[in-house]
Coordinates of C-alpha atoms in Angstrom, one line a residue:
M1 CA 10.1 -25.0 25.6
D2 CA 8.0 -21.5 26.1
A3 CA 4.9 -22.0 29.5
P4 CA 1.2 -23.5 28.6
A5 CA -0.8 -20.3 27.6
K6 CA -3.0 -19.0 29.8
P7 CA -6.9 -18.0 29.7
R8 CA -7.1 -15.2 27.9
D9 CA -7.8 -12.3 29.9
R10 CA -6.1 -9.3 29.9
T11 CA -8.9 -6.8 29.5
E12 CA -6.6 -4.8 27.0
E13 CA -6.0 -7.0 23.8
R14 CA -9.5 -7.8 23.8
A15 CA -10.5 -3.7 23.6
M16 CA -8.2 -3.2 21.0
A17 CA -9.2 -6.2 18.8
R18 CA -13.2 -4.9 19.1
L19 CA -14.5 -2.6 16.9
A20 CA -12.6 -4.6 14.1
L21 CA -14.0 -7.9 15.1
R22 CA -17.5 -6.3 15.4
F23 CA -16.5 -4.5 11.8
T24 CA -15.6 -7.8 10.4
D25 CA -19.5 -9.4 11.7
W26 CA -20.9 -7.1 10.4
A27 CA -19.2 -7.4 6.9
E28 CA -19.2 -10.9 6.8
K29 CA -23.1 -10.4 7.2
W30 CA -24.1 -8.2 4.8
F31 CA -20.6 -8.0 2.6
P32 CA -22.0 -9.2 -1.2
D33 CA -19.8 -10.9 -3.1
A34 CA -17.5 -8.5 -5.1
F35 CA -19.3 -9.2 -8.2
V36 CA -21.7 -8.0 -6.3
F37 CA -20.2 -4.5 -6.2
V38 CA -18.7 -4.2 -10.0
A39 CA -22.5 -5.7 -11.3
I40 CA -23.7 -2.3 -9.1
A41 CA -21.4 -0.1 -10.1
V42 CA -22.5 -0.7 -14.1
V43 CA -25.7 -0.3 -13.3
I44 CA -24.8 3.7 -12.2
V45 CA -22.3 4.2 -14.3
A46 CA -25.1 3.6 -17.3
G47 CA -27.5 5.7 -15.0
A48 CA -25.5 8.9 -14.6
A49 CA -24.8 8.7 -18.0
L50 CA -28.0 8.3 -18.9
I51 CA -29.3 11.2 -16.6
N52 CA -25.6 13.1 -18.3
G53 CA -27.6 13.8 -21.7
A54 CA -26.1 10.3 -23.1
P55 CA -28.3 9.0 -25.1
V56 CA -29.1 5.4 -24.7
Q57 CA -28.0 3.8 -27.7
A58 CA -24.2 5.9 -27.0
V59 CA -24.1 4.0 -23.7
T60 CA -25.3 0.5 -25.3
K61 CA -22.7 1.1 -27.7
S62 CA -20.2 2.2 -24.9
F63 CA -20.4 -0.9 -22.8
G64 CA -20.3 -3.6 -25.7
D65 CA -17.1 -2.3 -26.7
G66 CA -15.3 -1.4 -24.0
F67 CA -16.4 -5.5 -22.3
W68 CA -13.7 -6.8 -23.8
S69 CA -11.1 -3.9 -24.8
L70 CA -8.9 -5.0 -22.0
I71 CA -8.8 -8.9 -22.5
P72 CA -4.6 -8.3 -22.6
F73 CA -4.5 -7.3 -19.7
T74 CA -6.8 -9.8 -17.9
M75 CA -4.7 -12.1 -18.9
Q76 CA -1.8 -10.3 -17.3
M77 CA -3.2 -9.8 -14.0
V78 CA -4.6 -13.3 -13.8
F79 CA -0.8 -14.7 -14.4
V80 CA 0.8 -11.9 -12.1
T81 CA -1.6 -14.5 -9.0
I82 CA -0.8 -17.6 -11.6
G83 CA 3.3 -17.1 -11.6
G84 CA 3.7 -15.9 -7.7
Y85 CA 1.8 -18.5 -6.8
V86 CA 4.1 -21.8 -9.1
V87 CA 7.5 -19.6 -7.5
A88 CA 5.9 -20.2 -3.7
T89 CA 5.3 -23.6 -3.8
S90 CA 7.9 -24.6 -5.6
A91 CA 10.4 -27.4 -3.7
P92 CA 13.2 -25.0 -3.5
V93 CA 10.9 -21.6 -1.8
Q94 CA 9.5 -24.4 0.7
A95 CA 12.9 -25.9 1.5
L96 CA 13.9 -21.7 2.3
I97 CA 10.6 -20.9 3.7
E98 CA 11.9 -24.0 6.6
R99 CA 15.0 -22.4 6.9
M100 CA 14.3 -19.8 7.8
A101 CA 11.2 -21.0 9.9
L102 CA 14.7 -21.0 12.3
V103 CA 15.9 -18.0 12.5
P104 CA 13.1 -15.7 15.3
K105 CA 13.7 -16.7 18.7
T106 CA 9.9 -15.7 19.9
G107 CA 6.6 -15.8 19.2
R108 CA 6.8 -11.7 19.1
G109 CA 9.4 -11.9 17.2
A110 CA 8.8 -14.8 15.0
I111 CA 5.7 -12.5 13.9
G112 CA 7.5 -9.2 13.5
Y113 CA 10.0 -11.5 10.7
V114 CA 6.4 -13.2 9.2
A115 CA 5.5 -9.2 8.4
L116 CA 8.8 -8.3 7.1
A117 CA 8.8 -11.2 4.9
T118 CA 5.8 -10.8 3.4
M119 CA 5.6 -7.0 2.6
L120 CA 9.6 -6.9 1.0
S121 CA 8.1 -10.5 -1.1
S122 CA 4.9 -8.1 -2.0
L123 CA 7.6 -5.5 -3.6
L124 CA 8.2 -8.8 -6.2
S125 CA 4.5 -9.8 -6.5
W126 CA 1.7 -9.7 -4.3
G127 CA 0.8 -13.8 -5.9
L128 CA 4.0 -14.4 -4.5
S129 CA 3.5 -12.2 -1.3
L130 CA 0.3 -14.0 0.4
I131 CA 1.2 -17.7 -0.4
F132 CA 5.5 -16.7 0.5
G133 CA 4.2 -15.5 4.4
G134 CA 1.2 -17.9 4.6
L135 CA 3.6 -20.7 4.2
L136 CA 6.1 -19.1 6.6
A137 CA 3.9 -18.4 9.2
R138 CA 2.3 -22.4 8.6
A139 CA 6.7 -23.1 9.2
L140 CA 6.7 -21.0 11.9
A141 CA 3.9 -22.2 13.7
R142 CA 4.8 -26.3 13.8
R143 CA 7.4 -25.1 15.9
T144 CA 6.8 -26.4 18.6
D145 CA 9.7 -24.3 21.3
L146 CA 7.8 -20.9 20.5
R147 CA 4.5 -19.2 21.5
M148 CA 3.0 -17.7 18.8
D149 CA 0.2 -16.7 18.6
Y150 CA -1.3 -17.7 15.0
R151 CA -4.0 -15.0 14.4
A152 CA -0.8 -12.1 14.6
A153 CA 1.4 -14.3 12.6
G154 CA -1.9 -14.3 10.0
A155 CA -2.2 -10.5 9.7
A156 CA 1.1 -9.8 10.0
A157 CA 1.2 -12.4 6.4
Y158 CA -1.2 -10.4 5.4
L159 CA 0.6 -7.6 5.8
G160 CA 1.7 -7.6 2.0
L161 CA -1.4 -6.8 0.5
G162 CA -2.3 -4.7 2.9
A163 CA 0.8 -2.0 3.2
T164 CA 3.2 -2.2 0.4
W165 CA 2.5 -4.5 -3.2
A166 CA 1.1 -1.1 -4.6
M167 CA 3.8 0.2 -4.6
G168 CA 6.0 -2.8 -5.9
L169 CA 6.6 -4.4 -9.0
S170 CA 3.4 -6.0 -9.3
S171 CA 1.5 -2.9 -8.9
S172 CA -1.7 -3.3 -11.3
A173 CA -2.0 0.8 -11.6
A174 CA 1.5 1.1 -12.7
Q175 CA 1.7 -1.4 -14.5
L176 CA -0.8 -0.3 -16.5
Q177 CA 0.4 3.5 -17.4
A178 CA 3.2 1.9 -17.9
N179 CA 1.9 -0.5 -21.0
P180 CA 0.7 2.1 -23.2
K181 CA -0.7 -1.1 -24.8
S182 CA -2.9 -2.4 -22.3
L183 CA -4.5 1.0 -21.7
P184 CA -7.8 1.8 -23.1
P185 CA -8.7 3.5 -25.9
G186 CA -10.6 6.4 -23.2
L187 CA -7.6 6.9 -21.3
L188 CA -4.1 6.9 -23.0
P189 CA -5.2 10.1 -24.5
I190 CA -5.5 11.6 -20.7
T191 CA -2.5 10.2 -19.2
G192 CA 0.3 9.4 -21.9
V193 CA 2.7 6.4 -21.0
I194 CA 4.1 6.6 -17.0
P195 CA 7.0 4.7 -17.2
F196 CA 8.6 3.5 -13.7
S197 CA 10.6 5.5 -12.9
E198 CA 8.1 8.5 -12.1
T199 CA 5.8 5.8 -10.1
I200 CA 7.0 3.0 -7.5
F201 CA 11.1 4.3 -8.7
L202 CA 10.6 7.5 -7.9
W203 CA 12.7 8.8 -4.5
Q204 CA 9.6 9.7 -3.0
S205 CA 7.7 6.5 -3.2
I206 CA 10.5 4.5 -1.9
L207 CA 10.8 6.7 1.1
I208 CA 6.5 5.9 1.9
T209 CA 7.6 2.6 1.3
V210 CA 10.9 2.3 4.1
I211 CA 8.2 4.2 6.4
L212 CA 5.6 1.9 6.0
V213 CA 7.3 -1.0 6.2
V214 CA 8.7 -0.3 9.6
I215 CA 5.9 1.3 10.8
S216 CA 3.5 -1.9 9.9
A217 CA 6.4 -4.6 11.6
V218 CA 6.5 -2.4 15.0
I219 CA 3.2 -2.6 14.9
A220 CA 2.5 -6.1 14.4
V221 CA 5.1 -6.8 17.1
A222 CA 3.9 -4.1 19.5
S223 CA 0.2 -6.1 19.3
A224 CA 1.1 -9.5 19.0
P225 CA 0.2 -10.7 22.4
G226 CA 2.7 -12.3 24.9
R227 CA 3.8 -15.7 25.9
D228 CA 0.7 -15.4 28.5
T229 CA -2.4 -15.1 26.5
A230 CA -1.0 -15.9 22.7
M231 CA -3.1 -18.5 21.0
T232 CA -0.8 -21.3 19.1
A233 CA -2.2 -23.0 16.2
Q234 CA -2.6 -25.7 17.9
D235 CA -5.0 -24.3 20.6
L236 CA -7.0 -22.7 17.7
G237 CA -7.8 -26.6 16.9
V238 CA -5.4 -25.7 13.1
D239 CA -2.7 -28.7 11.6
V240 CA -0.3 -26.9 10.5
S241 CA 1.7 -30.5 9.6
K242 CA 3.8 -30.2 6.7
E243 CA 2.1 -31.0 3.5
E244 CA 4.1 -33.7 1.4
A245 CA 3.4 -33.2 -1.8
S246 CA 4.7 -36.4 -3.5
L247 CA 4.2 -37.4 -7.3
P248 CA 2.9 -40.8 -8.4
P249 CA 5.8 -42.3 -10.6
P250 CA 4.6 -43.0 -13.9
K251 CA 2.9 -45.5 -15.3
Q252 CA 2.7 -45.4 -19.1
P253 CA 5.5 -44.6 -21.2
G254 CA 3.9 -41.4 -22.7
E255 CA 4.0 -39.7 -19.0
W256 CA 8.1 -40.6 -18.9
L257 CA 7.8 -36.5 -20.1
E258 CA 6.2 -35.2 -17.7
H259 CA 8.1 -37.0 -14.8
A260 CA 11.1 -36.0 -16.8
P261 CA 13.7 -32.5 -16.3
V262 CA 14.5 -32.8 -19.6
L263 CA 12.3 -30.2 -21.3
T264 CA 12.0 -27.8 -18.4
V265 CA 15.7 -27.5 -18.7
L266 CA 15.5 -27.0 -22.8
I267 CA 12.7 -24.1 -22.0
G268 CA 14.4 -22.5 -19.2
L269 CA 18.0 -22.3 -21.3
L270 CA 15.5 -20.5 -24.0
A271 CA 13.6 -18.5 -21.7
A272 CA 16.9 -17.1 -20.5
G273 CA 18.2 -16.4 -23.4
W274 CA 15.1 -13.9 -24.3
L275 CA 15.3 -12.8 -20.6
I276 CA 19.2 -11.7 -21.0
Q277 CA 18.2 -10.3 -24.9
E278 CA 15.5 -8.7 -22.6
F279 CA 17.8 -6.9 -20.6
A280 CA 20.3 -6.4 -22.0
R281 CA 18.5 -4.3 -25.1
Q282 CA 17.3 -1.3 -22.8
D283 CA 17.2 -0.4 -18.9
W284 CA 16.2 -2.9 -16.9
M285 CA 13.4 -0.5 -15.5
I286 CA 11.7 -0.2 -18.7
A287 CA 12.3 -4.1 -19.2
I288 CA 10.3 -5.2 -15.6
S289 CA 7.7 -2.8 -16.2
N290 CA 6.4 -4.3 -19.4
L291 CA 4.4 -7.0 -18.3
N292 CA 4.5 -9.0 -20.3
T293 CA 8.2 -9.9 -19.2
Y294 CA 7.3 -9.6 -15.8
N295 CA 5.2 -12.7 -15.8
F296 CA 7.0 -14.3 -18.5
L297 CA 10.0 -14.8 -16.1
F298 CA 7.5 -15.4 -12.5
L299 CA 6.2 -17.9 -15.3
M300 CA 9.6 -19.6 -16.4
A301 CA 11.5 -19.5 -12.8
G302 CA 8.1 -21.0 -11.3
L303 CA 8.6 -23.6 -14.0
V304 CA 12.1 -24.2 -13.3
L305 CA 12.0 -24.5 -9.2
H306 CA 9.4 -27.0 -10.2
W307 CA 11.8 -29.0 -12.3
R308 CA 9.5 -31.8 -13.9
P309 CA 6.5 -30.5 -15.4
K310 CA 4.2 -32.9 -13.5
R311 CA 4.7 -30.6 -9.9
F312 CA 3.7 -27.1 -12.2
L313 CA 1.4 -27.8 -13.6
A314 CA -0.6 -30.4 -9.7
S315 CA 1.1 -26.3 -9.4
L316 CA -0.8 -24.4 -11.5
A317 CA -3.7 -26.5 -10.8
K318 CA -4.2 -25.5 -7.1
A319 CA -3.2 -21.5 -8.8
V320 CA -6.0 -21.2 -10.8
P321 CA -9.1 -21.2 -9.2
A322 CA -8.1 -18.3 -7.4
T323 CA -8.0 -15.8 -11.0
A324 CA -11.6 -16.6 -11.9
G325 CA -12.8 -13.2 -9.5
I326 CA -10.0 -11.1 -12.1
L327 CA -11.5 -13.5 -15.2
I328 CA -15.5 -12.2 -14.8
Q329 CA -14.6 -8.5 -13.7
F330 CA -12.3 -7.0 -15.5
P331 CA -14.4 -7.3 -18.9
F332 CA -17.1 -5.4 -16.3
Y333 CA -14.4 -3.0 -15.4
A334 CA -13.7 -2.2 -18.7
A335 CA -16.8 -1.6 -19.9
I336 CA -17.8 0.7 -17.1
A337 CA -14.5 2.3 -18.1
A338 CA -15.5 3.2 -22.2
I339 CA -19.1 3.9 -20.4
L340 CA -17.2 6.7 -18.3
T341 CA -14.8 8.3 -21.2
G342 CA -17.4 6.8 -24.8
A343 CA -20.9 8.2 -23.3
K344 CA -21.6 11.6 -24.8
N345 CA -24.3 14.1 -24.4
A346 CA -25.3 16.4 -27.0
A347 CA -22.6 19.1 -25.5
G348 CA -19.8 16.5 -26.5
H349 CA -19.3 15.4 -22.8
S350 CA -18.8 12.3 -20.8
L351 CA -20.1 11.2 -17.2
S352 CA -16.0 11.5 -16.8
D353 CA -15.4 14.8 -17.8
V354 CA -18.3 16.3 -15.4
I355 CA -16.7 14.0 -12.2
A356 CA -13.2 15.9 -13.6
H357 CA -14.9 19.2 -13.3
A358 CA -15.9 18.4 -10.2
F359 CA -12.4 17.9 -8.5
V360 CA -11.1 19.9 -10.3
A361 CA -13.9 22.9 -9.0
L362 CA -13.3 21.2 -5.2
N363 CA -9.5 21.2 -4.7
T364 CA -6.9 23.2 -5.7
Q365 CA -3.4 21.5 -6.3
G366 CA -2.1 21.2 -3.2
S367 CA -5.5 20.2 -1.6
F368 CA -5.2 17.2 -4.6
P369 CA -3.3 14.6 -3.3
L370 CA -5.0 14.3 0.0
A371 CA -8.9 13.9 -1.9
M372 CA -8.0 12.0 -4.4
G373 CA -6.6 9.9 -1.0
V374 CA -9.5 10.0 0.7
Y375 CA -11.9 8.8 -2.2
S376 CA -9.4 5.9 -3.6
A377 CA -9.4 5.1 -0.2
L378 CA -13.3 4.7 0.2
L379 CA -14.0 3.7 -3.1
G380 CA -11.5 1.1 -2.2
F381 CA -13.6 -0.5 0.2
F382 CA -16.5 -1.6 -2.1
I383 CA -14.1 -2.5 -5.4
P384 CA -11.0 -4.9 -4.0
S385 CA -9.7 -4.4 -7.0
G386 CA -6.8 -2.5 -7.2
G387 CA -6.1 -3.1 -11.2
G388 CA -10.2 -3.2 -12.1
K389 CA -11.1 0.3 -9.2
W390 CA -8.1 2.2 -11.4
L391 CA -10.1 1.9 -14.5
L392 CA -13.3 3.3 -12.9
E393 CA -11.2 6.4 -12.0
A394 CA -8.6 7.0 -13.6
P395 CA -10.0 8.6 -16.7
Y396 CA -11.9 11.4 -14.5
V397 CA -9.0 12.2 -11.6
M398 CA -6.2 12.0 -14.0
Q399 CA -8.0 14.0 -16.5
A400 CA -8.4 16.5 -13.1
A401 CA -4.6 16.1 -12.8
N402 CA -3.7 17.7 -15.5
E403 CA -6.5 21.0 -15.1
L404 CA -4.8 21.7 -11.4
K405 CA -1.6 20.1 -12.9
V406 CA -0.4 17.6 -10.5
H407 CA 2.0 15.0 -11.7
L408 CA 0.7 12.2 -13.4
G409 CA 3.0 9.7 -11.7
W410 CA 2.5 10.8 -8.1
A411 CA -1.2 10.8 -8.8
V412 CA -0.9 6.7 -9.9
Q413 CA 1.1 6.9 -6.6
V414 CA -1.4 8.6 -4.4
Y415 CA -4.0 5.9 -5.9
N416 CA -1.8 2.7 -5.5
A417 CA -1.0 3.8 -1.3
A418 CA -4.2 5.4 -0.5
E419 CA -6.4 2.1 -2.6
A420 CA -4.0 -0.3 -0.3
L421 CA -5.4 0.4 3.3
P422 CA -9.1 -1.1 3.0
N423 CA -7.3 -4.1 1.3
L424 CA -5.9 -4.6 5.6
I425 CA -10.0 -4.5 7.0
N426 CA -11.6 -6.5 3.1
P427 CA -11.8 -10.3 3.4
F428 CA -11.8 -10.1 -0.6
F429 CA -8.3 -11.1 -1.1
M430 CA -7.5 -13.0 2.6
L431 CA -8.9 -15.2 0.8
P432 CA -5.9 -17.6 -0.4
L433 CA -3.6 -16.7 2.9
L434 CA -6.7 -17.5 5.0
G435 CA -7.1 -21.1 3.0
I436 CA -3.5 -21.9 3.7
L437 CA -3.5 -20.4 7.1
G438 CA -6.3 -22.5 8.1
L439 CA -8.5 -19.2 9.5
K440 CA -11.1 -16.8 9.5
A441 CA -11.1 -13.1 8.4
R442 CA -12.3 -12.6 11.7
D443 CA -9.6 -14.3 13.6
I444 CA -6.5 -11.5 11.7
V445 CA -8.8 -8.5 11.3
G446 CA -8.4 -7.5 14.6
F447 CA -4.5 -7.5 14.2
S448 CA -4.6 -6.0 10.9
F449 CA -7.5 -3.1 11.9
L450 CA -4.7 -2.0 14.0
Q451 CA -2.2 -1.6 11.5
L452 CA -5.0 0.8 9.8
I453 CA -5.5 2.9 12.3
V454 CA -2.1 4.3 12.4
H455 CA -1.9 4.2 8.5
L456 CA -4.6 5.6 7.4
P457 CA -3.4 9.0 8.9
L458 CA 0.2 8.4 7.9
V459 CA 0.1 7.5 4.5
L460 CA -2.2 10.8 3.8
F461 CA 0.0 12.7 5.4
L462 CA 2.6 11.4 3.4
L463 CA 0.6 11.5 -0.4
W464 CA -0.1 15.6 0.5
A465 CA 3.2 16.6 2.2
L466 CA 5.3 15.0 -1.0
A467 CA 2.7 16.1 -3.9
F468 CA 4.8 19.0 -3.1
T469 CA 8.6 17.8 -4.2
L470 CA 7.4 17.1 -7.3
E471 CA 6.8 19.1 -11.1
Y472 CA 3.6 19.3 -13.5
H473 CA 4.8 18.5 -16.5
P474 CA 2.1 16.6 -20.0
P475 CA 1.3 12.9 -20.9
V476 CA 4.2 11.4 -23.0
M477 CA 2.5 9.5 -26.0
P478 CA 3.8 6.6 -27.0
G479 CA 6.7 7.0 -30.1

C-alpha cells in the first residue's frame, strides 16, 4: 500500500491549476444556464435579420416554421445520450469496468489509463464515454493499493468530451450531414449530403484523432500529482463504494415478464436479424452513419446487456433527465437556423448570405480553415452544444466554404475538432460525469485547462495544414 498523503505544499502544482480555478470560479458565478444563451441567440439573430432588412413577418414566420423542423434529429440526439447510458450501466459492462480497474499499477498510470479508455470509448459514443469514464475512475478509486489523485482521474474521464468525441461516430455535425432527412431544408442545398467517408473517416481526421489521443494521455499523466500530493477520493470525502443494483422480486403475477429475460431474448433476435440485413445490403460505413441505425444498435445492446426488462427500464429512467437540455434547446436552434436562411430582405439576401460574404471577403481558401476553427471554438464557449451550434454556423460557414472552394467534409471536421475545445473548461457537459464522481467542476477544471493550453494551438495548426491535402468538389444532392 502506498504511503499516506502529505500536505499539498508543491507550489508548482498549485500554480498550474491556479488560472483554471479562477476561470471556473468566475464561470460558476456568472455563467447562466445554457438555455439562456440559446434564448439570447434567438433575440440577436432575429434582431440582426431585421437590421438586414427582412420584414417582421418574414422573421416571425421563419421562427415558427423552423421551430419544429428538427424533431427527428432532436430525438436522435436524445437517444445517443440514452443509448450510451444504458450500455455503460449494464451489469456486463460494470463487470468489465471492475476487471479493467485491476490493470494499472501506479496512481499516475491509472490516470493515463482512464484517459485512454474514455477517449477511445468516445469514438463510439459520447454518451457512453461520460458514464464509462466516470465509473472506471470510481472503480480505480476503490483500490486501497493505489494513491491516485481523484481530481486528475475525473479530468481524465472527461477527455472523451473535451478531446475526441466529435471525431467519432456520434459526431452531431457529421451525423447530421450524412443524413439528408435530418438536414434543415435551408441547409441541404448549401452542403448536400456529406458521407462519413468525407468527414470522420478521412485519413486526415484519423491522424488528428490519433495525435490528440496520444498527446492528451501524456498530458494527463505528466500533470497528475505524485504520491506525496495526490488527493484520493477518501481525502476529498467522496464515497466511492460500489452501488449494488438489486431488484426486488416480483410481487404480482403481472410483474413476472418484467423480471424474466424471455422478452429480451425475442426482441434481441429480431433486432439482430434487422441489423444483419442492414449491414449486408450496404457498405458498413453508410449503415453506421444512419443515426437511426446507430441509435437502434446501442438501444438494443443496452436491452440485451441488462437482460431483464425491469433493469433496462430502471437504467432508462436514470438516463432521461440528462436529455432535458437537448429537448428544449434544439427546437430553438432549429428556429435560429430557419431565421438565418429563410428571412430575406428586399434584395433576396438572408442573414446567412451576409455573414457568408463577410467570411469570403476576409479569408482566402488557405486561411478559411484557421478562421473557421477559431470562430467555432470561441462560439463554443457560449453555446455548448455540438449539434445545435452546427445548425447555427453551417448555413453561412458552409456557403463560404463553397465560395472559397474548401473541401466541404473538411469544413465539417474543422468545426468538429475546434468545437470540442471549449468543452475542456465549460461545465455544461461535465454535469453527468460530476454526478457520478461526486465532484464539482472546480475540482477537475484545473487539469483540463492544461489540456486546453496545448490542444488549442495544436488543433488549429493541424486543421490549417491538413486542409491543403484535400480538394474541393461541389455539394452532392441525395438521389
